[in-house]
PDB file of C-alpha atoms in Angstrom:
ATOM      1  CA  LYS U  25      40.432  37.857  62.710  1.00 59.00           C
ATOM      2  CA  ASN U  26      41.124  34.813  60.543  1.00 63.00           C
ATOM      3  CA  GLU U  27      44.857  34.243  60.663  1.00 87.00           C
ATOM      4  CA  VAL U  28      47.343  31.632  59.527  1.00 92.00           C
ATOM      5  CA  GLU U  29      50.806  31.406  61.038  1.00 94.00           C
ATOM      6  CA  GLN U  30      53.679  29.277  59.808  1.00 96.00           C
ATOM      7  CA  SER U  31      56.947  28.352  61.423  1.00 95.00           C
ATOM      8  CA  PRO U  32      59.798  28.425  60.885  1.00 97.00           C
ATOM      9  CA  GLN U  33      60.140  31.180  58.255  1.00 95.00           C
ATOM     10  CA  ASN U  34      63.422  29.722  57.047  1.00 97.00           C
ATOM     11  CA  LEU U  35      64.846  26.259  57.476  1.00 97.00           C
ATOM     12  CA  THR U  36      68.192  24.899  56.315  1.00 98.00           C
ATOM     13  CA  ALA U  37      68.981  21.217  56.747  1.00 97.00           C
ATOM     14  CA  GLN U  38      71.354  18.550  55.531  1.00 98.00           C
ATOM     15  CA  GLU U  39      70.273  16.011  52.955  1.00 98.00           C
ATOM     16  CA  GLY U  40      68.596  13.057  54.631  1.00 97.00           C
ATOM     17  CA  GLU U  41      67.259  14.942  57.630  1.00 98.00           C
ATOM     18  CA  PHE U  42      63.632  14.730  58.790  1.00 98.00           C
ATOM     19  CA  ILE U  43      61.873  18.059  58.205  1.00 98.00           C
ATOM     20  CA  THR U  44      58.852  19.484  60.012  1.00 98.00           C
ATOM     21  CA  ILE U  45      56.998  22.657  59.052  1.00 98.00           C
ATOM     22  CA  ASN U  46      54.166  23.910  61.237  1.00 98.00           C
ATOM     23  CA  CYS U  47      50.955  25.815  60.557  1.00 97.00           C
ATOM     24  CA  SER U  48      48.522  27.238  63.120  1.00 96.00           C
ATOM     25  CA  TYR U  49      45.222  28.946  62.455  1.00 93.00           C
ATOM     26  CA  SER U  50      42.892  31.029  64.579  1.00 86.00           C
ATOM     27  CA  VAL U  51      39.366  29.686  64.059  1.00 81.00           C
ATOM     28  CA  GLY U  52      37.592  26.657  62.662  1.00 80.00           C
ATOM     29  CA  ILE U  53      38.266  25.809  59.039  1.00 81.00           C
ATOM     30  CA  SER U  54      36.669  23.751  56.309  1.00 80.00           C
ATOM     31  CA  ALA U  55      39.976  22.655  54.755  1.00 87.00           C
ATOM     32  CA  LEU U  56      43.728  23.155  54.961  1.00 92.00           C
ATOM     33  CA  HIS U  57      46.077  23.033  51.983  1.00 93.00           C
ATOM     34  CA  TRP U  58      49.832  22.537  51.797  1.00 96.00           C
ATOM     35  CA  LEU U  59      51.417  24.070  48.701  1.00 96.00           C
ATOM     36  CA  GLN U  60      54.944  23.968  47.285  1.00 97.00           C
ATOM     37  CA  GLN U  61      56.437  26.842  45.309  1.00 95.00           C
ATOM     38  CA  HIS U  62      59.720  26.521  43.452  1.00 91.00           C
ATOM     39  CA  PRO U  63      61.885  29.425  42.258  1.00 84.00           C
ATOM     40  CA  GLY U  64      60.219  30.853  39.177  1.00 78.00           C
ATOM     41  CA  GLY U  65      56.823  30.896  40.827  1.00 75.00           C
ATOM     42  CA  GLY U  66      55.029  27.677  39.943  1.00 86.00           C
ATOM     43  CA  ILE U  67      52.822  26.384  42.758  1.00 93.00           C
ATOM     44  CA  VAL U  68      51.913  22.749  43.245  1.00 93.00           C
ATOM     45  CA  SER U  69      49.220  21.554  45.618  1.00 92.00           C
ATOM     46  CA  LEU U  70      50.691  18.850  47.869  1.00 95.00           C
ATOM     47  CA  PHE U  71      47.809  18.044  50.207  1.00 94.00           C
ATOM     48  CA  MET U  72      44.316  19.074  51.098  1.00 91.00           C
ATOM     49  CA  LEU U  73      43.196  18.042  54.602  1.00 90.00           C
ATOM     50  CA  SER U  74      40.152  18.443  56.763  1.00 88.00           C
ATOM     51  CA  SER U  75      41.096  15.816  59.369  1.00 90.00           C
ATOM     52  CA  GLY U  76      43.652  13.151  60.201  1.00 93.00           C
ATOM     53  CA  LYS U  77      46.742  12.416  58.170  1.00 96.00           C
ATOM     54  CA  LYS U  78      47.752  12.000  54.540  1.00 96.00           C
ATOM     55  CA  LYS U  79      50.917  10.550  53.013  1.00 97.00           C
ATOM     56  CA  HIS U  80      52.362  10.865  49.541  1.00 95.00           C
ATOM     57  CA  GLY U  81      55.799   9.407  48.986  1.00 96.00           C
ATOM     58  CA  ARG U  82      58.185  11.048  51.445  1.00 97.00           C
ATOM     59  CA  LEU U  83      55.670  13.724  52.407  1.00 98.00           C
ATOM     60  CA  ILE U  84      53.268  13.427  55.324  1.00 98.00           C
ATOM     61  CA  ALA U  85      50.675  15.987  56.394  1.00 98.00           C
ATOM     62  CA  THR U  86      48.757  15.900  59.652  1.00 97.00           C
ATOM     63  CA  ILE U  87      46.070  18.101  61.122  1.00 96.00           C
ATOM     64  CA  ASN U  88      44.744  18.423  64.684  1.00 95.00           C
ATOM     65  CA  ILE U  89      41.364  20.121  64.515  1.00 91.00           C
ATOM     66  CA  GLN U  90      41.063  20.630  68.295  1.00 92.00           C
ATOM     67  CA  GLU U  91      44.467  22.329  68.526  1.00 94.00           C
ATOM     68  CA  LYS U  92      44.015  24.184  65.202  1.00 93.00           C
ATOM     69  CA  HIS U  93      47.396  23.002  64.023  1.00 96.00           C
ATOM     70  CA  SER U  94      48.853  21.179  61.045  1.00 97.00           C
ATOM     71  CA  SER U  95      52.317  19.864  60.268  1.00 98.00           C
ATOM     72  CA  LEU U  96      54.053  18.956  57.028  1.00 98.00           C
ATOM     73  CA  HIS U  97      56.823  16.390  57.372  1.00 98.00           C
ATOM     74  CA  ILE U  98      59.440  15.425  54.805  1.00 98.00           C
ATOM     75  CA  THR U  99      61.353  12.225  55.414  1.00 97.00           C
ATOM     76  CA  ALA U 100      64.821  11.567  53.937  1.00 97.00           C
ATOM     77  CA  SER U 101      65.013  15.136  52.621  1.00 97.00           C
ATOM     78  CA  HIS U 102      66.702  15.772  49.277  1.00 97.00           C
ATOM     79  CA  PRO U 103      68.041  18.952  47.630  1.00 96.00           C
ATOM     80  CA  ARG U 104      65.136  18.843  45.163  1.00 95.00           C
ATOM     81  CA  ASP U 105      62.812  19.422  48.143  1.00 96.00           C
ATOM     82  CA  SER U 106      64.257  22.940  48.400  1.00 96.00           C
ATOM     83  CA  ALA U 107      61.314  25.266  47.863  1.00 97.00           C
ATOM     84  CA  VAL U 108      58.889  27.514  49.687  1.00 96.00           C
ATOM     85  CA  TYR U 109      56.121  25.604  51.464  1.00 98.00           C
ATOM     86  CA  ILE U 110      52.873  27.465  52.024  1.00 96.00           C
ATOM     87  CA  CYS U 111      49.962  26.600  54.263  1.00 96.00           C
ATOM     88  CA  ALA U 112      46.537  27.873  53.192  1.00 93.00           C
ATOM     89  CA  VAL U 113      43.178  27.489  54.901  1.00 90.00           C
ATOM     90  CA  SER U 114      39.578  27.891  53.933  1.00 84.00           C
ATOM     91  CA  PHE U 115      37.648  29.601  56.741  1.00 77.00           C
ATOM     92  CA  GLY U 116      33.868  29.879  56.942  1.00 65.00           C
ATOM     93  CA  ASN U 117      33.778  32.537  54.219  1.00 56.00           C
ATOM     94  CA  GLU U 118      35.391  29.969  51.928  1.00 69.00           C
ATOM     95  CA  LYS U 119      38.190  31.981  50.319  1.00 80.00           C
ATOM     96  CA  LEU U 120      41.739  30.748  50.867  1.00 84.00           C
ATOM     97  CA  THR U 121      43.900  32.576  53.398  1.00 88.00           C
ATOM     98  CA  PHE U 122      47.627  31.951  53.138  1.00 92.00           C
ATOM     99  CA  GLY U 123      50.485  31.697  55.592  1.00 93.00           C
ATOM    100  CA  THR U 124      53.697  33.583  54.887  1.00 92.00           C
ATOM    101  CA  GLY U 125      55.528  30.465  53.779  1.00 95.00           C
ATOM    102  CA  THR U 126      58.579  28.509  54.931  1.00 96.00           C
ATOM    103  CA  ARG U 127      61.694  28.682  52.796  1.00 96.00           C
ATOM    104  CA  LEU U 128      63.359  25.268  52.943  1.00 97.00           C
ATOM    105  CA  THR U 129      66.922  24.717  51.761  1.00 97.00           C
ATOM    106  CA  ILE U 130      68.395  21.199  51.724  1.00 97.00           C
ATOM    107  CA  ILE U 131      72.170  21.083  51.500  1.00 97.00           C
ATOM    108  CA  PRO U 132      73.767  18.069  49.772  1.00 96.00           C
TER     109      PRO U 132
ATOM    110  CA  LYS I  10      44.699  16.590  30.598  1.00 70.00           C
ATOM    111  CA  ALA I  11      46.426  19.881  29.938  1.00 80.00           C
ATOM    112  CA  GLY I  12      47.182  21.959  33.014  1.00 93.00           C
ATOM    113  CA  VAL I  13      46.100  25.472  33.844  1.00 96.00           C
ATOM    114  CA  THR I  14      47.480  27.989  31.377  1.00 97.00           C
ATOM    115  CA  GLN I  15      47.940  31.704  31.836  1.00 97.00           C
ATOM    116  CA  THR I  16      48.737  34.349  29.262  1.00 97.00           C
ATOM    117  CA  PRO I  17      50.798  36.351  28.973  1.00 97.00           C
ATOM    118  CA  ARG I  18      53.589  35.038  31.194  1.00 96.00           C
ATOM    119  CA  TYR I  19      55.349  38.393  31.475  1.00 96.00           C
ATOM    120  CA  LEU I  20      54.059  41.895  31.045  1.00 96.00           C
ATOM    121  CA  ILE I  21      55.483  45.377  31.479  1.00 98.00           C
ATOM    122  CA  LYS I  22      53.045  48.271  31.739  1.00 98.00           C
ATOM    123  CA  THR I  23      53.214  51.948  32.636  1.00 97.00           C
ATOM    124  CA  ARG I  24      51.399  53.607  35.531  1.00 98.00           C
ATOM    125  CA  GLY I  25      47.884  54.600  34.566  1.00 97.00           C
ATOM    126  CA  GLN I  26      47.475  51.936  31.897  1.00 98.00           C
ATOM    127  CA  GLN I  27      45.153  48.989  32.170  1.00 98.00           C
ATOM    128  CA  VAL I  28      45.910  45.310  31.753  1.00 98.00           C
ATOM    129  CA  THR I  29      43.958  42.105  31.056  1.00 98.00           C
ATOM    130  CA  LEU I  30      45.252  38.701  32.101  1.00 98.00           C
ATOM    131  CA  SER I  31      43.826  35.413  30.919  1.00 98.00           C
ATOM    132  CA  CYS I  32      43.471  32.013  32.564  1.00 98.00           C
ATOM    133  CA  SER I  33      42.340  28.754  30.976  1.00 98.00           C
ATOM    134  CA  PRO I  34      41.423  26.122  33.575  1.00 96.00           C
ATOM    135  CA  ILE I  35      41.819  22.383  33.362  1.00 96.00           C
ATOM    136  CA  SER I  36      39.130  20.882  31.161  1.00 94.00           C
ATOM    137  CA  GLY I  37      36.035  20.156  33.230  1.00 92.00           C
ATOM    138  CA  HIS I  38      36.952  22.527  36.061  1.00 92.00           C
ATOM    139  CA  ARG I  39      34.296  25.136  36.669  1.00 91.00           C
ATOM    140  CA  SER I  40      35.963  27.121  39.445  1.00 91.00           C
ATOM    141  CA  VAL I  41      38.710  29.660  38.768  1.00 94.00           C
ATOM    142  CA  SER I  42      40.372  31.663  41.528  1.00 93.00           C
ATOM    143  CA  TRP I  43      42.812  34.529  41.143  1.00 96.00           C
ATOM    144  CA  TYR I  44      45.626  35.422  43.556  1.00 95.00           C
ATOM    145  CA  GLN I  45      48.207  38.170  43.830  1.00 97.00           C
ATOM    146  CA  GLN I  46      51.665  37.423  45.189  1.00 95.00           C
ATOM    147  CA  THR I  47      54.076  40.153  46.250  1.00 94.00           C
ATOM    148  CA  PRO I  48      57.237  39.997  48.372  1.00 89.00           C
ATOM    149  CA  GLY I  49      55.670  42.244  51.000  1.00 87.00           C
ATOM    150  CA  GLN I  50      52.136  40.832  51.286  1.00 89.00           C
ATOM    151  CA  GLY I  51      52.647  37.248  50.174  1.00 90.00           C
ATOM    152  CA  LEU I  52      49.759  35.447  48.507  1.00 93.00           C
ATOM    153  CA  GLN I  53      46.403  37.183  48.649  1.00 93.00           C
ATOM    154  CA  PHE I  54      43.045  36.091  47.296  1.00 92.00           C
ATOM    155  CA  LEU I  55      41.545  38.334  44.608  1.00 95.00           C
ATOM    156  CA  PHE I  56      38.339  36.615  43.527  1.00 91.00           C
ATOM    157  CA  GLU I  57      36.748  33.316  42.642  1.00 91.00           C
ATOM    158  CA  TYR I  58      34.403  32.495  39.802  1.00 93.00           C
ATOM    159  CA  PHE I  59      32.243  29.431  39.538  1.00 91.00           C
ATOM    160  CA  SER I  60      29.978  28.786  36.561  1.00 90.00           C
ATOM    161  CA  GLU I  61      30.361  32.413  35.388  1.00 93.00           C
ATOM    162  CA  THR I  62      29.363  33.855  38.779  1.00 93.00           C
ATOM    163  CA  GLN I  63      31.684  35.623  41.199  1.00 92.00           C
ATOM    164  CA  ARG I  64      31.449  33.685  44.468  1.00 87.00           C
ATOM    165  CA  ASN I  65      33.972  35.534  46.557  1.00 85.00           C
ATOM    166  CA  LYS I  66      36.029  38.698  46.398  1.00 89.00           C
ATOM    167  CA  GLY I  67      39.113  39.641  48.372  1.00 90.00           C
ATOM    168  CA  ASN I  68      39.988  43.020  49.854  1.00 91.00           C
ATOM    169  CA  PHE I  69      41.167  44.752  46.717  1.00 95.00           C
ATOM    170  CA  PRO I  70      40.034  48.064  45.232  1.00 96.00           C
ATOM    171  CA  GLY I  71      37.475  48.229  42.461  1.00 95.00           C
ATOM    172  CA  ARG I  72      40.271  48.696  39.916  1.00 97.00           C
ATOM    173  CA  PHE I  73      40.608  44.921  40.066  1.00 97.00           C
ATOM    174  CA  SER I  74      37.839  43.095  38.252  1.00 97.00           C
ATOM    175  CA  GLY I  75      37.278  39.788  36.593  1.00 97.00           C
ATOM    176  CA  ARG I  76      34.884  37.647  34.681  1.00 97.00           C
ATOM    177  CA  GLN I  77      34.376  34.070  33.608  1.00 97.00           C
ATOM    178  CA  PHE I  78      33.103  32.863  30.288  1.00 97.00           C
ATOM    179  CA  SER I  79      30.802  29.958  29.506  1.00 95.00           C
ATOM    180  CA  ASN I  80      33.805  27.747  28.671  1.00 94.00           C
ATOM    181  CA  SER I  81      35.177  28.478  32.188  1.00 94.00           C
ATOM    182  CA  ARG I  82      38.056  30.587  30.885  1.00 97.00           C
ATOM    183  CA  SER I  83      38.574  33.621  33.053  1.00 98.00           C
ATOM    184  CA  GLU I  84      40.055  37.059  32.673  1.00 98.00           C
ATOM    185  CA  MET I  85      41.074  39.606  35.237  1.00 98.00           C
ATOM    186  CA  ASN I  86      41.468  43.286  34.527  1.00 98.00           C
ATOM    187  CA  VAL I  87      43.365  45.936  36.432  1.00 98.00           C
ATOM    188  CA  SER I  88      42.649  49.518  35.471  1.00 96.00           C
ATOM    189  CA  THR I  89      44.682  52.638  36.247  1.00 97.00           C
ATOM    190  CA  LEU I  90      47.777  50.637  37.151  1.00 98.00           C
ATOM    191  CA  GLU I  91      49.863  51.679  40.142  1.00 97.00           C
ATOM    192  CA  LEU I  92      53.462  50.776  40.956  1.00 97.00           C
ATOM    193  CA  GLY I  93      52.194  48.629  43.822  1.00 96.00           C
ATOM    194  CA  ASP I  94      50.308  46.404  41.386  1.00 97.00           C
ATOM    195  CA  SER I  95      53.615  44.873  40.297  1.00 97.00           C
ATOM    196  CA  ALA I  96      53.245  41.252  41.296  1.00 97.00           C
ATOM    197  CA  LEU I  97      52.912  37.654  40.229  1.00 96.00           C
ATOM    198  CA  TYR I  98      49.267  36.978  39.392  1.00 97.00           C
ATOM    199  CA  LEU I  99      48.280  33.349  39.745  1.00 96.00           C
ATOM    200  CA  CYS I 100      45.100  31.618  38.830  1.00 95.00           C
ATOM    201  CA  ALA I 101      43.983  28.222  40.038  1.00 93.00           C
ATOM    202  CA  SER I 102      41.205  25.957  38.929  1.00 93.00           C
ATOM    203  CA  SER I 103      39.263  23.281  40.761  1.00 89.00           C
ATOM    204  CA  GLU I 104      36.337  21.037  40.112  1.00 85.00           C
ATOM    205  CA  GLN I 105      34.328  22.468  42.985  1.00 77.00           C
ATOM    206  CA  ALA I 106      34.017  25.914  44.463  1.00 72.00           C
ATOM    207  CA  THR I 107      36.775  26.373  47.047  1.00 64.00           C
ATOM    208  CA  GLY I 108      34.672  26.197  50.170  1.00 58.00           C
ATOM    209  CA  THR I 109      32.587  23.164  49.272  1.00 54.00           C
ATOM    210  CA  GLY I 110      34.312  20.811  51.706  1.00 50.00           C
ATOM    211  CA  GLY I 111      37.512  22.151  50.280  1.00 66.00           C
ATOM    212  CA  ALA I 112      38.625  21.498  46.722  1.00 77.00           C
ATOM    213  CA  GLU I 113      42.134  20.811  45.495  1.00 84.00           C
ATOM    214  CA  GLN I 114      43.505  23.793  43.639  1.00 87.00           C
ATOM    215  CA  TYR I 115      45.548  23.407  40.455  1.00 92.00           C
ATOM    216  CA  PHE I 116      47.701  26.456  39.856  1.00 93.00           C
ATOM    217  CA  GLY I 117      48.840  28.003  36.620  1.00 95.00           C
ATOM    218  CA  PRO I 118      52.408  29.252  36.076  1.00 94.00           C
ATOM    219  CA  GLY I 119      51.411  32.862  36.743  1.00 95.00           C
ATOM    220  CA  THR I 120      51.729  36.175  34.950  1.00 97.00           C
ATOM    221  CA  ARG I 121      54.494  38.427  36.213  1.00 96.00           C
ATOM    222  CA  LEU I 122      53.340  42.020  35.872  1.00 98.00           C
ATOM    223  CA  THR I 123      55.788  44.881  36.206  1.00 97.00           C
ATOM    224  CA  VAL I 124      54.427  48.412  36.412  1.00 98.00           C
ATOM    225  CA  THR I 125      56.915  51.206  35.709  1.00 97.00           C
TER     226      THR I 125
END
């Protein structure tokens, strides 16, 4: 069964802390996406990865194909980073399968 | 470029009715995907259209259908609404079909459907 697991489900941290959110998947994929969803529902695509590492501002995403694992890191976290972060993968049948999301709260 | 737009943003319907939701992709994007988000099931894939053809369909009953027009705009229809269809319906557009080496998805704001 094609599965995507995220951890932790909830994460609360102080402003400035380094944040890591993890995503594991069960079988080989063609691509992995990290998405951000703010209250109100809007979803923004942060990264799309098939190998290696990508960086955008304070956000870094890595993927290890052999271990079937990806991480999203946020450096110098800020209250505006508070959101739900969702990992989604494209398996061989090409449709996106989503993780359950990580609710991140950054306290000033 | 304008982003992905969805209409209407909010909708209240009664059980047994049908509903049509609309999605206009980013100009030049030929792929439109639809997703359902509920508190219990999270985000689930409904279907994907590329150049007016359905490429993929998720595990939803036949009451859920969609189509794509020649200008890439897409509609989804839910017939015989049930209480469990209450959800946020999101569409996303991309330049390529989702599985083609992966394609970045641009999401619309969603339509929040409430079935009473």
